[in-house]
PDB file of C-alpha atoms and ligand atoms in Angstrom:
ATOM      1  CA  UNK A   1      36.309   6.497  -8.828  1.00  0.00           C
ATOM      2  CA  UNK A   2      38.138   4.301 -11.311  1.00  0.00           C
ATOM      3  CA  UNK A   3      41.925   4.185 -11.115  1.00  0.00           C
ATOM      4  CA  UNK A   4      43.614   4.665 -14.501  1.00  0.00           C
ATOM      5  CA  UNK A   5      47.138   3.248 -14.304  1.00  0.00           C
ATOM      6  CA  UNK A   6      49.338   4.434 -17.171  1.00  0.00           C
ATOM      7  CA  UNK A   7      52.201   1.984 -17.629  1.00  0.00           C
ATOM      8  CA  UNK A   8      54.984   2.547 -20.165  1.00  0.00           C
ATOM      9  CA  UNK A   9      56.674  -0.691 -21.211  1.00  0.00           C
ATOM     10  CA  UNK A  10      59.330  -1.771 -23.696  1.00  0.00           C
ATOM     11  CA  UNK A  11      60.553  -4.995 -25.216  1.00  0.00           C
ATOM     12  CA  UNK A  12      63.450  -6.679 -23.373  1.00  0.00           C
ATOM     13  CA  UNK A  13      64.148 -10.156 -21.969  1.00  0.00           C
ATOM     14  CA  UNK A  14      62.435  -9.417 -18.618  1.00  0.00           C
ATOM     15  CA  UNK A  15      59.349  -7.691 -20.064  1.00  0.00           C
ATOM     16  CA  UNK A  16      56.942 -10.625 -19.818  1.00  0.00           C
ATOM     17  CA  UNK A  17      58.059 -11.389 -16.256  1.00  0.00           C
ATOM     18  CA  UNK A  18      57.551  -7.742 -15.224  1.00  0.00           C
ATOM     19  CA  UNK A  19      54.110  -7.504 -16.800  1.00  0.00           C
ATOM     20  CA  UNK A  20      53.063 -10.848 -15.298  1.00  0.00           C
ATOM     21  CA  UNK A  21      53.987  -9.554 -11.853  1.00  0.00           C
ATOM     22  CA  UNK A  22      52.067  -6.323 -12.447  1.00  0.00           C
ATOM     23  CA  UNK A  23      49.011  -8.158 -13.756  1.00  0.00           C
ATOM     24  CA  UNK A  24      49.001 -10.362 -10.653  1.00  0.00           C
ATOM     25  CA  UNK A  25      48.659  -7.209  -8.583  1.00  0.00           C
ATOM     26  CA  UNK A  26      46.315  -5.220 -10.803  1.00  0.00           C
ATOM     27  CA  UNK A  27      43.804  -8.004 -11.414  1.00  0.00           C
ATOM     28  CA  UNK A  28      42.926  -7.944  -7.730  1.00  0.00           C
ATOM     29  CA  UNK A  29      41.778  -4.334  -7.869  1.00  0.00           C
ATOM     30  CA  UNK A  30      38.166  -3.254  -8.277  1.00  0.00           C
ATOM     31  CA  UNK A  31      37.351  -0.289 -10.534  1.00  0.00           C
ATOM     32  CA  UNK A  32      40.683  -0.336 -12.282  1.00  0.00           C
ATOM     33  CA  UNK A  33      41.617   0.408 -15.897  1.00  0.00           C
ATOM     34  CA  UNK A  34      45.110  -0.460 -17.128  1.00  0.00           C
ATOM     35  CA  UNK A  35      46.475   1.822 -19.856  1.00  0.00           C
ATOM     36  CA  UNK A  36      49.538  -0.045 -21.083  1.00  0.00           C
ATOM     37  CA  UNK A  37      51.645   1.968 -23.532  1.00  0.00           C
ATOM     38  CA  UNK A  38      54.287   0.127 -25.500  1.00  0.00           C
ATOM     39  CA  UNK A  39      57.457   1.916 -26.524  1.00  0.00           C
ATOM     40  CA  UNK A  40      57.141   0.566 -30.033  1.00  0.00           C
ATOM     41  CA  UNK A  41      55.980   1.396 -33.550  1.00  0.00           C
ATOM     42  CA  UNK A  42      53.353  -1.356 -33.285  1.00  0.00           C
ATOM     43  CA  UNK A  43      51.397  -3.369 -30.744  1.00  0.00           C
ATOM     44  CA  UNK A  44      53.317  -6.506 -29.896  1.00  0.00           C
ATOM     45  CA  UNK A  45      51.704  -9.927 -29.838  1.00  0.00           C
ATOM     46  CA  UNK A  46      53.343 -10.576 -26.465  1.00  0.00           C
ATOM     47  CA  UNK A  47      51.580  -7.645 -24.826  1.00  0.00           C
ATOM     48  CA  UNK A  48      48.257  -8.232 -26.607  1.00  0.00           C
ATOM     49  CA  UNK A  49      48.168 -11.835 -25.401  1.00  0.00           C
ATOM     50  CA  UNK A  50      49.374 -10.990 -21.950  1.00  0.00           C
ATOM     51  CA  UNK A  51      46.625  -8.414 -21.484  1.00  0.00           C
ATOM     52  CA  UNK A  52      43.973 -10.760 -22.836  1.00  0.00           C
ATOM     53  CA  UNK A  53      44.918 -13.393 -20.238  1.00  0.00           C
ATOM     54  CA  UNK A  54      45.903 -11.029 -17.444  1.00  0.00           C
ATOM     55  CA  UNK A  55      42.674 -11.217 -15.495  1.00  0.00           C
ATOM     56  CA  UNK A  56      42.525  -7.407 -15.627  1.00  0.00           C
ATOM     57  CA  UNK A  57      39.035  -6.835 -16.965  1.00  0.00           C
ATOM     58  CA  UNK A  58      39.349  -3.288 -18.204  1.00  0.00           C
ATOM     59  CA  UNK A  59      42.367  -2.180 -20.192  1.00  0.00           C
ATOM     60  CA  UNK A  60      43.665  -0.280 -23.222  1.00  0.00           C
ATOM     61  CA  UNK A  61      46.734  -1.174 -25.258  1.00  0.00           C
ATOM     62  CA  UNK A  62      48.509   1.778 -26.840  1.00  0.00           C
ATOM     63  CA  UNK A  63      51.883   2.246 -28.485  1.00  0.00           C
ATOM     64  CA  UNK A  64      54.229   5.025 -29.476  1.00  0.00           C
ATOM     65  CA  UNK A  65      57.931   4.705 -30.219  1.00  0.00           C
ATOM     66  CA  UNK A  66      60.517   6.848 -28.435  1.00  0.00           C
ATOM     67  CA  UNK A  67      62.445   8.748 -31.132  1.00  0.00           C
ATOM     68  CA  UNK A  68      65.877   7.135 -31.534  1.00  0.00           C
ATOM     69  CA  UNK A  69      67.706  10.303 -30.472  1.00  0.00           C
ATOM     70  CA  UNK A  70      66.119  10.049 -27.035  1.00  0.00           C
ATOM     71  CA  UNK A  71      67.115   6.428 -26.454  1.00  0.00           C
ATOM     72  CA  UNK A  72      70.357   7.242 -24.671  1.00  0.00           C
ATOM     73  CA  UNK A  73      71.650   6.569 -21.169  1.00  0.00           C
ATOM     74  CA  UNK A  74      71.172   9.593 -18.974  1.00  0.00           C
ATOM     75  CA  UNK A  75      68.037  10.814 -20.751  1.00  0.00           C
ATOM     76  CA  UNK A  76      64.511  10.601 -19.365  1.00  0.00           C
ATOM     77  CA  UNK A  77      62.571   7.467 -20.173  1.00  0.00           C
ATOM     78  CA  UNK A  78      58.985   6.967 -21.286  1.00  0.00           C
ATOM     79  CA  UNK A  79      58.054  10.630 -21.803  1.00  0.00           C
ATOM     80  CA  UNK A  80      56.200   9.946 -25.072  1.00  0.00           C
ATOM     81  CA  UNK A  81      54.447   6.870 -23.659  1.00  0.00           C
ATOM     82  CA  UNK A  82      53.076   8.680 -20.595  1.00  0.00           C
ATOM     83  CA  UNK A  83      51.882  11.520 -22.827  1.00  0.00           C
ATOM     84  CA  UNK A  84      50.170   9.001 -25.126  1.00  0.00           C
ATOM     85  CA  UNK A  85      48.391   7.596 -22.070  1.00  0.00           C
ATOM     86  CA  UNK A  86      47.317  11.097 -21.019  1.00  0.00           C
ATOM     87  CA  UNK A  87      46.041  11.779 -24.540  1.00  0.00           C
ATOM     88  CA  UNK A  88      43.912   8.620 -24.404  1.00  0.00           C
ATOM     89  CA  UNK A  89      42.459   9.589 -21.029  1.00  0.00           C
ATOM     90  CA  UNK A  90      41.637  13.114 -22.237  1.00  0.00           C
ATOM     91  CA  UNK A  91      39.976  11.846 -25.431  1.00  0.00           C
ATOM     92  CA  UNK A  92      38.069   8.995 -23.882  1.00  0.00           C
ATOM     93  CA  UNK A  93      36.967  10.260 -20.494  1.00  0.00           C
ATOM     94  CA  UNK A  94      35.059  13.383 -19.498  1.00  0.00           C
ATOM     95  CA  UNK A  95      34.064  15.276 -16.374  1.00  0.00           C
ATOM     96  CA  UNK A  96      31.118  12.871 -16.089  1.00  0.00           C
ATOM     97  CA  UNK A  97      33.603  10.109 -15.219  1.00  0.00           C
ATOM     98  CA  UNK A  98      35.070   9.934 -11.762  1.00  0.00           C
ATOM     99  CA  UNK A  99      38.679   8.803 -11.830  1.00  0.00           C
ATOM    100  CA  UNK A 100      42.231   8.980 -10.555  1.00  0.00           C
ATOM    101  CA  UNK A 101      45.293   8.789 -12.820  1.00  0.00           C
ATOM    102  CA  UNK A 102      48.478   7.036 -11.647  1.00  0.00           C
ATOM    103  CA  UNK A 103      51.771   6.552 -13.531  1.00  0.00           C
ATOM    104  CA  UNK A 104      52.719   2.943 -12.776  1.00  0.00           C
ATOM    105  CA  UNK A 105      56.092   1.926 -14.235  1.00  0.00           C
ATOM    106  CA  UNK A 106      56.350  -1.740 -15.159  1.00  0.00           C
ATOM    107  CA  UNK A 107      59.203  -2.651 -12.806  1.00  0.00           C
ATOM    108  CA  UNK A 108      58.026  -1.216  -9.466  1.00  0.00           C
ATOM    109  CA  UNK A 109      56.337  -3.189  -6.681  1.00  0.00           C
ATOM    110  CA  UNK A 110      52.844  -2.059  -5.680  1.00  0.00           C
ATOM    111  CA  UNK A 111      50.898  -3.027  -2.560  1.00  0.00           C
ATOM    112  CA  UNK A 112      47.136  -3.350  -2.827  1.00  0.00           C
ATOM    113  CA  UNK A 113      46.772  -0.882   0.038  1.00  0.00           C
ATOM    114  CA  UNK A 114      48.415   1.802  -2.106  1.00  0.00           C
ATOM    115  CA  UNK A 115      45.417   1.795  -4.437  1.00  0.00           C
ATOM    116  CA  UNK A 116      42.975   2.136  -1.544  1.00  0.00           C
ATOM    117  CA  UNK A 117      44.922   5.191  -0.437  1.00  0.00           C
ATOM    118  CA  UNK A 118      45.064   6.907  -3.829  1.00  0.00           C
ATOM    119  CA  UNK A 119      41.447   6.246  -4.724  1.00  0.00           C
ATOM    120  CA  UNK A 120      40.351   9.198  -2.605  1.00  0.00           C
ATOM    121  CA  UNK A 121      42.346  11.911  -4.359  1.00  0.00           C
ATOM    122  CA  UNK A 122      40.622  15.276  -4.688  1.00  0.00           C
ATOM    123  CA  UNK A 123      43.380  16.947  -6.696  1.00  0.00           C
ATOM    124  CA  UNK A 124      46.866  15.475  -6.278  1.00  0.00           C
ATOM    125  CA  UNK A 125      47.829  12.985  -3.560  1.00  0.00           C
ATOM    126  CA  UNK A 126      51.350  12.002  -2.476  1.00  0.00           C
ATOM    127  CA  UNK A 127      53.035   9.311  -0.340  1.00  0.00           C
ATOM    128  CA  UNK A 128      56.467   7.787   0.340  1.00  0.00           C
ATOM    129  CA  UNK A 129      58.300   5.582  -2.176  1.00  0.00           C
ATOM    130  CA  UNK A 130      60.714   2.884  -1.005  1.00  0.00           C
ATOM    131  CA  UNK A 131      64.192   2.205  -2.379  1.00  0.00           C
ATOM    132  CA  UNK A 132      64.693   5.429  -4.306  1.00  0.00           C
ATOM    133  CA  UNK A 133      66.553   8.726  -4.166  1.00  0.00           C
ATOM    134  CA  UNK A 134      69.715   7.144  -2.803  1.00  0.00           C
ATOM    135  CA  UNK A 135      67.966   6.246   0.460  1.00  0.00           C
ATOM    136  CA  UNK A 136      65.804   3.454   1.863  1.00  0.00           C
ATOM    137  CA  UNK A 137      62.877   5.679   1.017  1.00  0.00           C
ATOM    138  CA  UNK A 138      61.884   9.186  -0.017  1.00  0.00           C
ATOM    139  CA  UNK A 139      58.923  10.892   1.587  1.00  0.00           C
ATOM    140  CA  UNK A 140      57.049  14.160   1.644  1.00  0.00           C
ATOM    141  CA  UNK A 141      57.507  15.838   5.043  1.00  0.00           C
ATOM    142  CA  UNK A 142      54.083  16.642   6.477  1.00  0.00           C
ATOM    143  CA  UNK A 143      53.156  19.253   9.095  1.00  0.00           C
ATOM    144  CA  UNK A 144      49.549  19.798  10.157  1.00  0.00           C
ATOM    145  CA  UNK A 145      48.245  17.929   7.157  1.00  0.00           C
ATOM    146  CA  UNK A 146      50.321  19.778   4.555  1.00  0.00           C
ATOM    147  CA  UNK A 147      53.516  18.975   2.707  1.00  0.00           C
ATOM    148  CA  UNK A 148      56.233  21.339   3.915  1.00  0.00           C
ATOM    149  CA  UNK A 149      59.324  19.697   2.426  1.00  0.00           C
ATOM    150  CA  UNK A 150      60.902  16.531   1.118  1.00  0.00           C
ATOM    151  CA  UNK A 151      63.040  13.854   2.723  1.00  0.00           C
ATOM    152  CA  UNK A 152      65.367  12.676  -0.057  1.00  0.00           C
ATOM    153  CA  UNK A 153      69.031  12.079  -0.753  1.00  0.00           C
ATOM    154  CA  UNK A 154      68.905  13.171  -4.368  1.00  0.00           C
ATOM    155  CA  UNK A 155      68.472  16.780  -5.499  1.00  0.00           C
ATOM    156  CA  UNK A 156      66.440  17.987  -2.510  1.00  0.00           C
ATOM    157  CA  UNK A 157      66.151  21.309  -4.373  1.00  0.00           C
ATOM    158  CA  UNK A 158      63.524  19.800  -6.707  1.00  0.00           C
ATOM    159  CA  UNK A 159      60.244  21.731  -6.221  1.00  0.00           C
ATOM    160  CA  UNK A 160      58.472  18.347  -5.982  1.00  0.00           C
ATOM    161  CA  UNK A 161      61.173  15.887  -4.888  1.00  0.00           C
ATOM    162  CA  UNK A 162      59.117  12.806  -5.653  1.00  0.00           C
ATOM    163  CA  UNK A 163      59.320   9.751  -7.891  1.00  0.00           C
ATOM    164  CA  UNK A 164      56.703   8.931 -10.534  1.00  0.00           C
ATOM    165  CA  UNK A 165      55.388   6.196  -8.203  1.00  0.00           C
ATOM    166  CA  UNK A 166      54.729   8.679  -5.394  1.00  0.00           C
ATOM    167  CA  UNK A 167      51.684  10.616  -6.591  1.00  0.00           C
ATOM    168  CA  UNK A 168      48.242  10.311  -8.195  1.00  0.00           C
ATOM    169  CA  UNK A 169      46.070  12.918  -9.883  1.00  0.00           C
ATOM    170  CA  UNK A 170      42.294  13.266  -9.996  1.00  0.00           C
ATOM    171  CA  UNK A 171      40.876  12.895 -13.512  1.00  0.00           C
ATOM    172  CA  UNK A 172      39.250  16.344 -13.212  1.00  0.00           C
ATOM    173  CA  UNK A 173      42.697  17.913 -12.780  1.00  0.00           C
ATOM    174  CA  UNK A 174      44.033  16.047 -15.828  1.00  0.00           C
ATOM    175  CA  UNK A 175      41.044  17.206 -17.901  1.00  0.00           C
ATOM    176  CA  UNK A 176      41.086  20.794 -16.695  1.00  0.00           C
ATOM    177  CA  UNK A 177      44.818  21.171 -17.520  1.00  0.00           C
ATOM    178  CA  UNK A 178      44.810  19.845 -21.090  1.00  0.00           C
ATOM    179  CA  UNK A 179      48.205  21.427 -21.749  1.00  0.00           C
ATOM    180  CA  UNK A 180      49.949  19.589 -18.884  1.00  0.00           C
ATOM    181  CA  UNK A 181      52.306  16.968 -20.328  1.00  0.00           C
ATOM    182  CA  UNK A 182      55.690  15.401 -19.671  1.00  0.00           C
ATOM    183  CA  UNK A 183      58.439  17.460 -21.280  1.00  0.00           C
ATOM    184  CA  UNK A 184      61.713  16.486 -22.836  1.00  0.00           C
ATOM    185  CA  UNK A 185      62.961  19.911 -23.854  1.00  0.00           C
ATOM    186  CA  UNK A 186      62.530  21.619 -20.514  1.00  0.00           C
ATOM    187  CA  UNK A 187      63.083  18.618 -18.267  1.00  0.00           C
ATOM    188  CA  UNK A 188      66.511  17.487 -17.155  1.00  0.00           C
ATOM    189  CA  UNK A 189      66.688  13.766 -16.347  1.00  0.00           C
ATOM    190  CA  UNK A 190      65.018  13.137 -13.036  1.00  0.00           C
ATOM    191  CA  UNK A 191      62.973  16.345 -13.226  1.00  0.00           C
ATOM    192  CA  UNK A 192      60.004  14.964 -15.189  1.00  0.00           C
ATOM    193  CA  UNK A 193      57.860  14.391 -12.102  1.00  0.00           C
ATOM    194  CA  UNK A 194      58.562  17.834 -10.681  1.00  0.00           C
ATOM    195  CA  UNK A 195      58.078  19.600 -14.021  1.00  0.00           C
ATOM    196  CA  UNK A 196      54.768  17.800 -14.563  1.00  0.00           C
ATOM    197  CA  UNK A 197      53.420  18.521 -11.075  1.00  0.00           C
ATOM    198  CA  UNK A 198      54.364  22.208 -11.364  1.00  0.00           C
ATOM    199  CA  UNK A 199      51.893  22.482 -14.235  1.00  0.00           C
ATOM    200  CA  UNK A 200      48.905  21.182 -12.271  1.00  0.00           C
ATOM    201  CA  UNK A 201      49.320  21.875  -8.569  1.00  0.00           C
ATOM    202  CA  UNK A 202      51.217  23.548  -5.723  1.00  0.00           C
ATOM    203  CA  UNK A 203      53.094  21.966  -2.828  1.00  0.00           C
ATOM    204  CA  UNK A 204      50.597  23.572  -0.428  1.00  0.00           C
ATOM    205  CA  UNK A 205      47.579  21.782  -1.916  1.00  0.00           C
ATOM    206  CA  UNK A 206      49.091  18.254  -2.077  1.00  0.00           C
ATOM    207  CA  UNK A 207      47.079  15.631  -0.172  1.00  0.00           C
ATOM    208  CA  UNK A 208      49.318  13.414   1.996  1.00  0.00           C
ATOM    209  CA  UNK A 209      48.312   9.723   2.041  1.00  0.00           C
ATOM    210  CA  UNK A 210      49.682   6.603   3.768  1.00  0.00           C
ATOM    211  CA  UNK A 211      49.252   7.832   7.351  1.00  0.00           C
ATOM    212  CA  UNK A 212      50.597  11.342   6.733  1.00  0.00           C
ATOM    213  CA  UNK A 213      53.343   9.872   4.556  1.00  0.00           C
ATOM    214  CA  UNK A 214      54.727   7.562   7.242  1.00  0.00           C
ATOM    215  CA  UNK A 215      54.100   4.251   5.428  1.00  0.00           C
ATOM    216  CA  UNK A 216      55.858   2.800   2.391  1.00  0.00           C
ATOM    217  CA  UNK A 217      53.271   1.142   0.131  1.00  0.00           C
ATOM    218  CA  UNK A 218      55.214   1.170  -3.161  1.00  0.00           C
ATOM    219  CA  UNK A 219      58.820   0.322  -3.930  1.00  0.00           C
ATOM    220  CA  UNK A 220      61.002   1.584  -6.762  1.00  0.00           C
ATOM    221  CA  UNK A 221      62.418  -1.869  -7.422  1.00  0.00           C
ATOM    222  CA  UNK A 222      64.598  -2.310 -10.492  1.00  0.00           C
ATOM    223  CA  UNK A 223      65.029  -5.655 -12.150  1.00  0.00           C
ATOM    224  CA  UNK A 224      68.525  -6.850 -12.923  1.00  0.00           C
ATOM    225  CA  UNK A 225      69.273  -7.148 -16.619  1.00  0.00           C
ATOM    226  CA  UNK A 226      68.983 -10.797 -17.666  1.00  0.00           C
ATOM    227  CA  UNK A 227      72.300 -12.560 -18.180  1.00  0.00           C
ATOM    228  CA  UNK A 228      72.169 -14.153 -21.638  1.00  0.00           C
ATOM    229  CA  UNK A 229      75.876 -14.852 -22.214  1.00  0.00           C
ATOM    230  CA  UNK A 230      75.207 -18.480 -23.064  1.00  0.00           C
ATOM    231  CA  UNK A 231      72.276 -17.777 -25.384  1.00  0.00           C
ATOM    232  CA  UNK A 232      72.986 -19.659 -28.636  1.00  0.00           C
ATOM    233  CA  UNK A 233      73.770 -17.313 -31.501  1.00  0.00           C
ATOM    234  CA  UNK A 234      72.723 -19.696 -34.279  1.00  0.00           C
ATOM    235  CA  UNK A 235      69.484 -21.310 -33.343  1.00  0.00           C
ATOM    236  CA  UNK A 236      69.404 -24.452 -35.454  1.00  0.00           C
ATOM    237  CA  UNK A 237      67.986 -27.306 -33.364  1.00  0.00           C
ATOM    238  CA  UNK A 238      66.580 -24.836 -30.842  1.00  0.00           C
ATOM    239  CA  UNK A 239      62.823 -24.467 -30.748  1.00  0.00           C
ATOM    240  CA  UNK A 240      61.504 -20.974 -30.223  1.00  0.00           C
ATOM    241  CA  UNK A 241      59.845 -20.481 -26.870  1.00  0.00           C
ATOM    242  CA  UNK A 242      58.531 -17.097 -25.812  1.00  0.00           C
ATOM    243  CA  UNK A 243      60.003 -15.920 -22.526  1.00  0.00           C
TER     244      UNK A 243
HETATM  245  C1  UGA B 301      63.118   6.452 -12.765  1.00  0.00           C
HETATM  246  C2  UGA B 301      61.681   6.856 -12.474  1.00  0.00           C
HETATM  247  O1  UGA B 301      61.127   5.972 -11.500  1.00  0.00           O
HETATM  248  C3  UGA B 301      60.885   6.759 -13.779  1.00  0.00           C
HETATM  249  O2  UGA B 301      59.537   7.043 -13.544  1.00  0.00           O
HETATM  250  C4  UGA B 301      61.495   7.731 -14.798  1.00  0.00           C
HETATM  251  O3  UGA B 301      60.846   7.612 -16.040  1.00  0.00           O
HETATM  252  C5  UGA B 301      62.943   7.343 -15.010  1.00  0.00           C
HETATM  253  O4  UGA B 301      63.652   7.312 -13.756  1.00  0.00           O
HETATM  254  C6  UGA B 301      63.649   8.291 -15.957  1.00  0.00           C
HETATM  255  O5  UGA B 301      64.870   8.463 -15.822  1.00  0.00           O
HETATM  256  O6  UGA B 301      63.035   8.836 -16.848  1.00  0.00           O
HETATM  257  P1  UGA B 301      63.998   3.988 -13.610  1.00  0.00           P
HETATM  258  O7  UGA B 301      63.749   2.786 -12.779  1.00  0.00           O
HETATM  259  O8  UGA B 301      65.377   4.525 -13.679  1.00  0.00           O
HETATM  260  O9  UGA B 301      62.981   5.103 -13.158  1.00  0.00           O
HETATM  261  O10 UGA B 301      63.460   3.794 -15.119  1.00  0.00           O
HETATM  262  P2  UGA B 301      62.830   2.521 -15.834  1.00  0.00           P
HETATM  263  O11 UGA B 301      62.022   1.733 -14.873  1.00  0.00           O
HETATM  264  O12 UGA B 301      63.902   1.843 -16.593  1.00  0.00           O
HETATM  265  O13 UGA B 301      61.836   3.219 -16.875  1.00  0.00           O
HETATM  266  C7  UGA B 301      60.618   3.829 -16.473  1.00  0.00           C
HETATM  267  C8  UGA B 301      59.459   3.290 -17.302  1.00  0.00           C
HETATM  268  O14 UGA B 301      59.703   3.573 -18.668  1.00  0.00           O
HETATM  269  C9  UGA B 301      59.266   1.777 -17.192  1.00  0.00           C
HETATM  270  O15 UGA B 301      57.884   1.492 -17.136  1.00  0.00           O
HETATM  271  C10 UGA B 301      59.874   1.246 -18.477  1.00  0.00           C
HETATM  272  O16 UGA B 301      59.271   0.055 -18.955  1.00  0.00           O
HETATM  273  C11 UGA B 301      59.630   2.400 -19.439  1.00  0.00           C
HETATM  274  N1  UGA B 301      60.654   2.499 -20.519  1.00  0.00           N
HETATM  275  C12 UGA B 301      61.982   2.514 -20.212  1.00  0.00           C
HETATM  276  C13 UGA B 301      60.254   2.612 -21.830  1.00  0.00           C
HETATM  277  O17 UGA B 301      59.045   2.613 -22.126  1.00  0.00           O
HETATM  278  N2  UGA B 301      61.210   2.712 -22.817  1.00  0.00           N
HETATM  279  C14 UGA B 301      62.549   2.689 -22.544  1.00  0.00           C
HETATM  280  O18 UGA B 301      63.367   2.775 -23.491  1.00  0.00           O
HETATM  281  C15 UGA B 301      62.933   2.593 -21.204  1.00  0.00           C
HETATM  282 MN1   MN B 302      62.039   1.621 -12.817  1.00  0.00          MN
END
């Protein structure tokens, strides 16, 4: 199967650094298609060029802007971009294609082993995520090969207490649930993953990966905001260099 990684991304000082780091991982993967979705009204030259020189052989560049009213602290991020990625997959792939869909945010850290694990996903696979949920890691608790609960510090009452980086979905499941999307209306912040998974699977049928969910192969790293206090305001005499 081909892995389809749907990555929402938005313009900010660290964007090129983040995408460079991701490309350095993704270009090492066989049978991989990168669906990069810009949070923007247009495709940016930065992303177009970065993809062209990324070494990732198979990719799609999409864009959709987040409505301004949703760009507020405390609200879910990248809902529209992930849905745009899902729409592309549903329009451009069919049941003849064998694939696995993964939502890969642009700031996380991904091991290569993670992709080996997720490639064999019959329906929906799950695994631990490092540095998230107010703990060193979150993980699905596994008994006799099935998920029976969640180890997390944050809202353990979530039906699927898992970060976006902690699951992958077989393409067949995405195609056979065409109505399954990320929701703003119904989803409180932090509930997008759980509300999406509810639409396509049950806890009972989740497939635990990474040695029965005992290994951390992906980290929910977050990049510090760049400090630009000394950035010149009037840029006479300063040549423009893309960062
Ligand atoms: C956590 C989860 O790991 C995310 O999957 C979830 O979307 C997010 O919470 C949420 O609150 O909705 P966090 O590290 O707090 O993630 O969020 P970011 O990494 O800042 O954003 C997630 C993704 O959305 C990134 O790929 C980022 O580039 C993208 N994004 C963020 C946009 O496309 N537009 C924005 O305005 C902000
Ligand atoms: Mn993040």
